[in-house]
Amino acid sequence: MDYKSCEKLELNKVLAICAEYAVLDGTKEGLLALKPSGDLAEVRERLARTAEAENLLYNYGVSGIEFFDDVKDLLVRAKKGSVLSCAELMQVNALNRSARIAFSSVSAVKAEEIPLTSEKLNKIYYDRALEDDISTKIISDTEVSDFASTRLYEIRTKIKSLNARIRSKLGEYLTGDTAKYLQDNSVTIRNDRFVIPVRAEYKSKVRGLVHDRSQSGATFFIEPEYVLELNNELIALTIDEKEEVERILKSLSSRVGADSERLIADAEILYDIDGFYARAHYAYATKSTQPQVNGRGYINIVKGRHPLIDKNKIVPVSIELGGSYNFLLLSGANTGGKTVTLKMTGLFCLMAACGLFIPCASGSSVAVFKQVFCDLGDSQSIEESLSTFSSHVKNLIEIVNGVNADSLVLIDELGGGTNPDEGQALARAITEKLLSCGCKGIITTHFTPLKEFAYSAEGIENASMEFDSATLKPLYSIKIGMPGASNAFAICRRMGLDESILNNAVNYLSEGGRTFENIVRRAEDSRVYADSVAAENEKLRTELKEKLDEADKKVKALDKEREKLFANAKAESRRIVNERSQEAEELLTEIEKIFSKEVIYESDLIKARTLKNKIKDAAFSEEDAVVRPVQYVKADAKTLKPGARVYVEKMQTAGEVVNISLAKGEAEVLCGSIKVRCKIAELMVINNGGQSAKSEVKVVRKLPQSTPKLEINVIGLSVEEALAEVENFIDKAVTDNLEEIKIIHGVGTGKLRSAIANRLRLHKNVKSFRSGVYGEGETGVTIIKLK
């Protein structure tokens, strides 16, 4: 890999940003030194591990790697037998704990979901017993816990007791007859022994050992004879404590030394895993996606964004390369984004080769190349006495000599920096050489002959960065198949260059160059306009489709509502017929009882006549029903007028004519809240008078006022009919302000009772319901409490 090209494409800057998401210092160093891989299998493995890390962090909530310092040197020392300090043991323990947490944090995740990460973590070793011992025995960077061992606890308990005794004895000196000889009433320590401050003129009055004198000579620090033995005992205990602490540290260090090689291996594994966690964090922060990678040189970037440009300012760019053509000749106006696009393409390939996701839309593809060559910008070198052109030539020589079919070549302004005629000739020759090598690449140019060459040559395709000639602003989008005009004069005019200079410059253009640029500019303007029209048409098509979908939904809703109304009407008719039939049967039964008597009195005849009248009242009469003939006449273009009521056969509903198109033989009909367009031949005009081709009779029943019903009998009805009856019964009960009603459904197979119960659970007006108890009908009835 040409690492100078990696630096020119600013891969190092991307890796530096990615390294900031790493937890461990060793990981940061590794990411900064990371090199792109040219091996397809390795690149795929890197990207797969980044995807696994992203899954662990953002789907399973894994916390990542816990921090630890670089302890390799400490582990090597421990292996050689050195005794580590408290602070050093705590640093080693941080590594041991981090290894345990890294392993256990993914224990709940199935290995098949993170196979590569699981393979790494399965190699991790940790000593939980050692971790617990160090955590409990070492309580700070300088202190061992009193409970680190039984002997240490006993020694420190004795030391505390002895300290208390010594201070108590010295306290007698501070408050007794000797207090007048003291400089102040305090106990201090000199040479690890308790002493009292005695005035110089009274030092002979206090028997004991002199340990120190103040700088002024006015105070002597004397260890009283009485506490001399106690201090000796304290020194002995302190030595015992130190030895016990050393023994504890040596024991822990020995255990660390035994595990040193495995802990060193743990550190390398954790650096590696932390590196992929950092890649996953970077992908999330930059809204990057996992690209598809291939080894055939195919690149297809969809809405790519250069990661080093402010995401609020960058315009996404899409580019394709390596399919039907190997090279793109990218042209267009200055400041139009050619160089950024060129650098982005190379950078994305390098990022993927490092296992980094790229900031683009999903479905993007990049290729894995053995070498990436680039020649960008002003590369003049004062130290090497190279001009801008000489630097370009040096880079081009390295590219031409090192390129092969597995290379990606990126050249900005090929042939620039010298005489235009010679430059464009050189550019064409180098382009032909690169095409013959089978490599892939992008070349940016302003040379018209090179654009013309790309039209006829195999393996190379013109492409242009779009430019709005009306506003003189770049559009930062690529169009494949057509070169772009440089628009140098337009840009100079926008920036304020004198118009007379521009006019002279136009006159100095060659006729061929002027014609070609004009053709390209007009073609570009036409294409931009065509694209805008196509976008507008697509927008209108989408809106129309949404409106049609909405109309279809409304039609379907109306159909369902109509079916529901038909079912309810059918159920209501059957209910009325059943009620009337039942009433008539009851009345006839009473009449039969009357006439079955052996002796019939006048009162019996009156009663029978009364019952007969009731039967007549229960039947339909002329006053109870109004018969209205509804007539339909076939519609035609001559008789149909706006405002006419018509019947739409296909929808089986009535509507009102809004508008008529005689030329098309169509009419616009308003059916409820929906406007539909129908053929006139498909409509029937509703006409209540005269002859009709089709008629039907609607019977409107005038029901007599009755007292609210408290129960309903649905035995013998189908489930669908019974549910419709129940719905109507509940609605009627609600309007009658009833609190409790009864449904009689019988026992049977239980299917009807179950269907009614399911409907009641979802009914908005039902507060609760239950089966009947003894005396109410038990499971053959359902009692309902209404809201």
Short mmCIF file of C-alpha atoms in Angstrom, two decimals, residues 157-518:
data_model
loop_
_atom_site.label_atom_id
_atom_site.label_comp_id
_atom_site.label_asym_id
_atom_site.label_seq_id
_atom_site.Cartn_x
_atom_site.Cartn_y
_atom_site.Cartn_z
CA THR A 157 -4.58 -4.53 67.19
CA LYS A 158 -1.59 -4.72 69.58
CA ILE A 159 -0.08 -1.60 68.01
CA LYS A 160 -3.29 0.34 68.55
CA SER A 161 -3.52 -0.82 72.14
CA LEU A 162 0.13 0.01 72.82
CA ASN A 163 -0.23 3.45 71.23
CA ALA A 164 -3.13 4.14 73.55
CA ARG A 165 -1.08 3.05 76.62
CA ILE A 166 1.89 5.20 75.61
CA ARG A 167 -0.24 8.26 75.04
CA SER A 168 -1.98 7.66 78.36
CA LYS A 169 1.36 7.52 80.21
CA LEU A 170 2.67 10.57 78.43
CA GLY A 171 -0.56 12.30 79.31
CA GLU A 172 0.46 12.00 82.98
CA TYR A 173 3.58 14.03 82.19
CA LEU A 174 1.46 16.67 80.52
CA THR A 175 -0.86 17.10 83.51
CA GLY A 176 1.35 16.11 86.49
CA ASP A 177 4.20 17.84 88.34
CA THR A 178 6.40 17.76 85.24
CA ALA A 179 3.95 19.91 83.23
CA LYS A 180 5.82 23.06 84.31
CA TYR A 181 8.98 21.79 82.57
CA LEU A 182 7.28 21.38 79.17
CA GLN A 183 7.35 23.80 76.28
CA ASP A 184 3.69 22.96 75.45
CA ASN A 185 1.13 20.31 76.33
CA SER A 186 1.54 18.01 73.32
CA VAL A 187 2.93 14.60 72.43
CA THR A 188 4.97 14.23 69.26
CA ILE A 189 7.06 11.60 67.47
CA ARG A 190 10.76 11.62 66.75
CA ASN A 191 12.61 8.68 65.18
CA ASP A 192 9.39 6.65 65.29
CA ARG A 193 9.20 7.05 69.10
CA PHE A 194 6.79 9.07 71.25
CA VAL A 195 8.44 12.08 72.95
CA ILE A 196 7.47 15.20 74.90
CA PRO A 197 8.82 18.76 74.33
CA VAL A 198 10.92 19.87 77.36
CA ARG A 199 12.35 23.34 77.88
CA ALA A 200 16.14 23.37 77.52
CA GLU A 201 16.78 24.66 81.07
CA TYR A 202 14.73 21.78 82.56
CA LYS A 203 16.01 18.88 80.47
CA SER A 204 17.78 17.43 83.46
CA LYS A 205 14.53 17.41 85.42
CA VAL A 206 12.98 14.79 83.06
CA ARG A 207 14.69 11.39 83.08
CA GLY A 208 14.76 9.84 79.66
CA LEU A 209 16.42 9.65 76.25
CA VAL A 210 16.93 12.83 74.19
CA HIS A 211 15.98 12.24 70.54
CA ASP A 212 16.07 15.73 69.04
CA ARG A 213 16.36 19.46 69.69
CA SER A 214 14.55 22.37 68.11
CA GLN A 215 16.39 24.69 65.71
CA SER A 216 16.32 27.48 68.30
CA GLY A 217 17.73 25.16 70.98
CA ALA A 218 14.97 26.13 73.38
CA THR A 219 13.24 22.73 73.26
CA PHE A 220 14.51 19.18 73.73
CA PHE A 221 12.39 16.21 72.65
CA ILE A 222 12.81 13.60 75.36
CA GLU A 223 11.50 10.08 75.52
CA PRO A 224 10.64 9.60 79.20
CA GLU A 225 12.30 6.64 80.87
CA TYR A 226 8.92 5.26 81.89
CA VAL A 227 7.75 4.76 78.25
CA LEU A 228 11.11 3.62 76.91
CA GLU A 229 10.23 -0.05 77.09
CA LEU A 230 6.77 0.60 75.68
CA ASN A 231 8.32 2.40 72.69
CA ASN A 232 10.75 -0.47 72.20
CA GLU A 233 7.84 -2.88 72.12
CA LEU A 234 6.04 -0.60 69.65
CA ILE A 235 9.08 -0.56 67.33
CA ALA A 236 9.21 -4.36 67.45
CA LEU A 237 5.53 -4.61 66.56
CA THR A 238 6.02 -2.13 63.70
CA ILE A 239 8.81 -4.31 62.31
CA ASP A 240 6.52 -7.35 62.58
CA GLU A 241 3.78 -5.41 60.74
CA LYS A 242 6.16 -4.43 57.95
CA GLU A 243 7.32 -8.01 57.52
CA GLU A 244 3.74 -9.30 57.42
CA VAL A 245 2.79 -6.69 54.80
CA GLU A 246 5.82 -7.69 52.75
CA ARG A 247 4.78 -11.32 53.02
CA ILE A 248 1.24 -10.52 51.84
CA LEU A 249 2.51 -8.43 48.90
CA LYS A 250 5.01 -11.13 47.97
CA SER A 251 2.29 -13.78 48.01
CA LEU A 252 0.01 -11.71 45.77
CA SER A 253 2.91 -10.79 43.46
CA SER A 254 3.83 -14.48 43.14
CA ARG A 255 0.28 -15.31 42.06
CA VAL A 256 0.37 -12.43 39.55
CA GLY A 257 3.69 -13.72 38.20
CA ALA A 258 2.19 -17.17 37.67
CA ASP A 259 -0.59 -15.59 35.56
CA SER A 260 1.60 -12.99 33.84
CA GLU A 261 1.79 -14.55 30.37
CA ARG A 262 -1.96 -15.13 30.20
CA LEU A 263 -2.67 -11.59 31.46
CA ILE A 264 -0.30 -10.15 28.83
CA ALA A 265 -2.24 -12.10 26.20
CA ASP A 266 -5.49 -10.74 27.75
CA ALA A 267 -4.26 -7.18 27.29
CA GLU A 268 -3.66 -7.75 23.57
CA ILE A 269 -7.12 -9.28 23.13
CA LEU A 270 -8.76 -6.40 25.01
CA TYR A 271 -6.85 -3.84 22.90
CA ASP A 272 -8.17 -5.60 19.80
CA ILE A 273 -11.81 -5.72 21.01
CA ASP A 274 -11.64 -2.12 22.22
CA GLY A 275 -10.47 -1.14 18.74
CA PHE A 276 -13.62 -2.55 17.15
CA TYR A 277 -15.80 -1.00 19.85
CA ALA A 278 -14.17 2.34 18.92
CA ARG A 279 -14.96 1.70 15.23
CA ALA A 280 -18.59 1.00 16.18
CA HIS A 281 -18.82 4.22 18.22
CA TYR A 282 -17.35 6.16 15.29
CA ALA A 283 -19.88 4.61 12.91
CA TYR A 284 -22.75 5.60 15.20
CA ALA A 285 -21.46 9.16 15.66
CA THR A 286 -21.01 9.73 11.92
CA LYS A 287 -24.20 7.83 10.88
CA SER A 288 -22.05 5.48 8.82
CA THR A 289 -23.18 2.17 7.33
CA GLN A 290 -21.45 -1.11 6.59
CA PRO A 291 -20.43 -1.22 2.93
CA GLN A 292 -20.37 -4.30 0.75
CA VAL A 293 -16.83 -5.10 -0.34
CA ASN A 294 -15.56 -6.91 -3.42
CA GLY A 295 -12.29 -7.77 -5.10
CA ARG A 296 -13.28 -6.93 -8.66
CA GLY A 297 -12.78 -3.16 -8.42
CA TYR A 298 -16.46 -2.21 -8.35
CA ILE A 299 -17.37 0.99 -6.45
CA ASN A 300 -20.93 2.23 -5.97
CA ILE A 301 -21.23 4.96 -3.33
CA VAL A 302 -24.79 6.08 -2.61
CA LYS A 303 -25.16 9.53 -1.02
CA GLY A 304 -21.64 9.56 0.34
CA ARG A 305 -20.49 12.32 2.72
CA HIS A 306 -16.82 13.15 3.25
CA PRO A 307 -16.28 12.46 6.98
CA LEU A 308 -13.96 15.45 7.53
CA ILE A 309 -16.41 18.06 6.23
CA ASP A 310 -19.10 19.53 8.48
CA LYS A 311 -22.14 17.28 8.16
CA ASN A 312 -24.40 20.36 8.16
CA LYS A 313 -22.63 21.78 5.10
CA ILE A 314 -21.74 18.72 3.05
CA VAL A 315 -23.96 17.72 0.12
CA PRO A 316 -24.18 13.91 -0.35
CA VAL A 317 -22.67 12.64 -3.61
CA SER A 318 -23.33 9.34 -5.42
CA ILE A 319 -20.73 7.80 -7.73
CA GLU A 320 -20.29 4.47 -9.55
CA LEU A 321 -17.11 3.01 -10.98
CA GLY A 322 -15.68 -0.34 -12.09
CA GLY A 323 -18.76 -1.80 -13.76
CA SER A 324 -19.09 -1.13 -17.48
CA TYR A 325 -16.14 1.29 -17.33
CA ASN A 326 -12.92 1.38 -15.30
CA PHE A 327 -12.23 5.12 -15.27
CA LEU A 328 -14.29 8.26 -14.76
CA LEU A 329 -13.14 11.47 -16.40
CA LEU A 330 -14.66 14.02 -14.04
CA SER A 331 -15.05 17.58 -15.31
CA GLY A 332 -17.04 20.66 -14.43
CA ALA A 333 -16.71 24.06 -12.83
CA ASN A 334 -14.08 24.93 -10.24
CA THR A 335 -15.32 24.74 -6.62
CA GLY A 336 -17.90 22.23 -7.91
CA GLY A 337 -16.70 19.36 -5.71
CA LYS A 338 -14.52 17.35 -8.13
CA THR A 339 -11.54 17.05 -5.81
CA VAL A 340 -13.68 16.32 -2.74
CA THR A 341 -15.48 13.56 -4.65
CA LEU A 342 -12.18 12.09 -5.85
CA LYS A 343 -10.71 12.11 -2.33
CA MET A 344 -13.91 10.73 -0.81
CA THR A 345 -13.87 7.74 -3.19
CA GLY A 346 -10.30 6.79 -2.28
CA LEU A 347 -10.83 7.48 1.43
CA PHE A 348 -13.92 5.25 1.58
CA CYS A 349 -11.96 2.34 0.09
CA LEU A 350 -9.18 2.85 2.65
CA MET A 351 -11.63 3.19 5.56
CA ALA A 352 -13.35 -0.07 4.62
CA ALA A 353 -9.93 -1.74 4.35
CA CYS A 354 -9.34 -0.67 7.99
CA GLY A 355 -12.66 -2.11 9.13
CA LEU A 356 -14.40 1.27 9.36
CA PHE A 357 -17.96 1.85 8.22
CA ILE A 358 -18.40 4.69 5.73
CA PRO A 359 -20.80 7.68 5.92
CA CYS A 360 -23.18 6.88 3.08
CA ALA A 361 -26.55 5.29 2.41
CA SER A 362 -27.02 1.56 2.91
CA GLY A 363 -26.39 -0.63 -0.11
CA SER A 364 -23.12 1.10 -1.02
CA SER A 365 -20.18 -0.96 -2.28
CA VAL A 366 -16.42 -0.39 -2.30
CA ALA A 367 -13.56 -2.46 -3.62
CA VAL A 368 -10.44 -3.79 -1.90
CA PHE A 369 -7.29 -2.73 -3.73
CA LYS A 370 -3.72 -3.89 -3.28
CA GLN A 371 -2.49 -0.35 -3.98
CA VAL A 372 -4.06 3.09 -3.93
CA PHE A 373 -2.17 5.81 -5.83
CA CYS A 374 -3.09 9.46 -5.89
CA ASP A 375 -1.73 12.76 -7.13
CA LEU A 376 -3.52 15.67 -5.53
CA GLY A 377 -3.06 19.41 -5.28
CA ASP A 378 0.08 21.50 -5.27
CA SER A 379 2.95 19.19 -4.37
CA GLN A 380 5.93 21.47 -5.01
CA SER A 381 8.96 20.84 -2.80
CA ILE A 382 11.53 23.57 -2.05
CA GLU A 383 13.88 21.10 -0.35
CA GLU A 384 13.98 18.87 -3.44
CA SER A 385 13.98 21.84 -5.85
CA LEU A 386 10.79 20.59 -7.49
CA SER A 387 8.21 22.83 -9.12
CA THR A 388 4.51 22.07 -9.03
CA PHE A 389 4.66 20.40 -12.43
CA SER A 390 7.85 18.50 -11.56
CA SER A 391 6.19 17.17 -8.41
CA HIS A 392 3.20 16.02 -10.46
CA VAL A 393 5.48 14.32 -12.97
CA LYS A 394 7.37 12.54 -10.17
CA ASN A 395 4.09 11.24 -8.75
CA LEU A 396 2.88 10.20 -12.20
CA ILE A 397 6.07 8.25 -12.82
CA GLU A 398 5.60 6.34 -9.55
CA ILE A 399 1.98 5.66 -10.46
CA VAL A 400 2.67 4.46 -14.00
CA ASN A 401 5.55 2.21 -12.85
CA GLY A 402 3.66 0.70 -9.88
CA VAL A 403 0.10 0.37 -11.15
CA ASN A 404 -1.60 -2.92 -11.99
CA ALA A 405 -5.11 -4.36 -12.32
CA ASP A 406 -5.52 -4.38 -8.51
CA SER A 407 -4.82 -0.66 -8.15
CA LEU A 408 -6.96 2.41 -7.63
CA VAL A 409 -5.62 5.59 -9.26
CA LEU A 410 -6.83 9.08 -8.35
CA ILE A 411 -5.36 12.03 -10.26
CA ASP A 412 -6.48 15.61 -9.81
CA GLU A 413 -6.00 17.91 -12.84
CA LEU A 414 -3.94 15.49 -14.92
CA GLY A 415 -1.44 17.39 -17.14
CA GLY A 416 -1.94 20.70 -15.32
CA GLY A 417 0.81 23.15 -14.44
CA THR A 418 2.43 23.35 -17.88
CA ASN A 419 1.72 24.38 -21.46
CA PRO A 420 -1.94 23.45 -22.18
CA ASP A 421 -1.21 21.80 -25.54
CA GLU A 422 1.57 19.69 -24.11
CA GLY A 423 -0.36 19.10 -20.91
CA GLN A 424 -3.47 17.73 -22.61
CA ALA A 425 -1.36 15.54 -24.91
CA LEU A 426 0.49 14.15 -21.90
CA ALA A 427 -2.82 13.65 -20.07
CA ARG A 428 -4.24 11.61 -22.93
CA ALA A 429 -1.13 9.45 -23.21
CA ILE A 430 -1.08 8.69 -19.48
CA THR A 431 -4.81 7.95 -19.51
CA GLU A 432 -4.33 5.48 -22.36
CA LYS A 433 -1.52 3.79 -20.40
CA LEU A 434 -3.67 3.47 -17.28
CA LEU A 435 -6.56 2.06 -19.31
CA SER A 436 -4.28 -0.59 -20.79
CA CYS A 437 -3.24 -1.71 -17.27
CA GLY A 438 -6.82 -2.58 -16.29
CA CYS A 439 -6.72 -0.51 -13.09
CA LYS A 440 -9.63 1.56 -11.78
CA GLY A 441 -9.64 5.27 -11.08
CA ILE A 442 -10.90 8.83 -11.37
CA ILE A 443 -9.23 11.67 -13.26
CA THR A 444 -10.37 15.28 -12.99
CA THR A 445 -9.71 17.65 -15.87
CA HIS A 446 -10.66 20.86 -17.67
CA PHE A 447 -9.05 19.78 -20.98
CA THR A 448 -11.59 19.70 -23.83
CA PRO A 449 -9.58 17.21 -26.00
CA LEU A 450 -9.47 14.80 -23.05
CA LYS A 451 -13.27 15.04 -22.71
CA GLU A 452 -13.59 14.31 -26.44
CA PHE A 453 -11.21 11.34 -26.07
CA ALA A 454 -13.41 9.87 -23.30
CA TYR A 455 -16.35 9.76 -25.74
CA SER A 456 -14.57 7.38 -28.10
CA ALA A 457 -12.23 5.37 -25.84
CA GLU A 458 -13.19 2.04 -24.27
CA GLY A 459 -13.15 1.69 -20.48
CA ILE A 460 -13.51 5.37 -19.62
CA GLU A 461 -16.66 7.45 -19.16
CA ASN A 462 -17.25 11.17 -18.97
CA ALA A 463 -18.85 12.52 -15.82
CA SER A 464 -19.66 16.04 -14.72
CA MET A 465 -20.27 17.94 -11.52
CA GLU A 466 -23.55 19.77 -12.03
CA PHE A 467 -23.54 23.56 -12.16
CA ASP A 468 -26.54 25.91 -12.19
CA SER A 469 -25.77 28.41 -14.93
CA ALA A 470 -28.66 30.64 -13.80
CA THR A 471 -27.39 31.15 -10.25
CA LEU A 472 -23.75 30.34 -11.10
CA LYS A 473 -23.59 27.96 -8.14
CA PRO A 474 -22.39 24.35 -8.07
CA LEU A 475 -25.02 21.67 -7.32
CA TYR A 476 -22.54 19.07 -5.97
CA SER A 477 -24.06 16.13 -7.83
CA ILE A 478 -22.53 13.88 -10.48
CA LYS A 479 -23.99 13.02 -13.87
CA ILE A 480 -22.41 10.04 -15.61
CA GLY A 481 -22.10 10.01 -19.38
CA MET A 482 -21.67 13.72 -20.09
CA PRO A 483 -18.71 16.06 -19.59
CA GLY A 484 -19.12 19.29 -17.67
CA ALA A 485 -18.34 22.78 -18.82
CA SER A 486 -15.62 24.59 -16.86
CA ASN A 487 -17.71 27.79 -16.65
CA ALA A 488 -14.55 29.75 -15.94
CA PHE A 489 -15.91 32.92 -17.54
CA ALA A 490 -19.21 32.66 -15.66
CA ILE A 491 -17.40 32.22 -12.35
CA CYS A 492 -15.09 35.17 -13.08
CA ARG A 493 -18.11 37.29 -13.96
CA ARG A 494 -19.82 36.34 -10.68
CA MET A 495 -16.70 37.26 -8.75
CA GLY A 496 -16.56 40.70 -10.37
CA LEU A 497 -13.91 40.51 -13.12
CA ASP A 498 -14.15 43.41 -15.58
CA GLU A 499 -16.60 42.62 -18.41
CA SER A 500 -14.29 43.97 -21.11
CA ILE A 501 -11.61 41.51 -20.08
CA LEU A 502 -14.09 38.68 -20.25
CA ASN A 503 -15.25 39.72 -23.72
CA ASN A 504 -11.68 39.75 -24.96
CA ALA A 505 -11.08 36.36 -23.41
CA VAL A 506 -14.07 34.90 -25.27
CA ASN A 507 -12.67 36.23 -28.56
CA TYR A 508 -9.34 34.56 -27.86
CA LEU A 509 -10.96 31.12 -27.52
CA SER A 510 -10.45 28.76 -30.43
CA GLU A 511 -13.53 28.21 -32.54
CA GLY A 512 -13.56 24.48 -31.77
CA GLY A 513 -13.09 24.99 -28.04
CA ARG A 514 -15.77 27.69 -27.95
CA THR A 515 -18.25 25.49 -29.84
CA PHE A 516 -17.58 22.44 -27.67
CA GLU A 517 -17.98 24.38 -24.42
CA ASN A 518 -21.22 25.94 -25.66
#
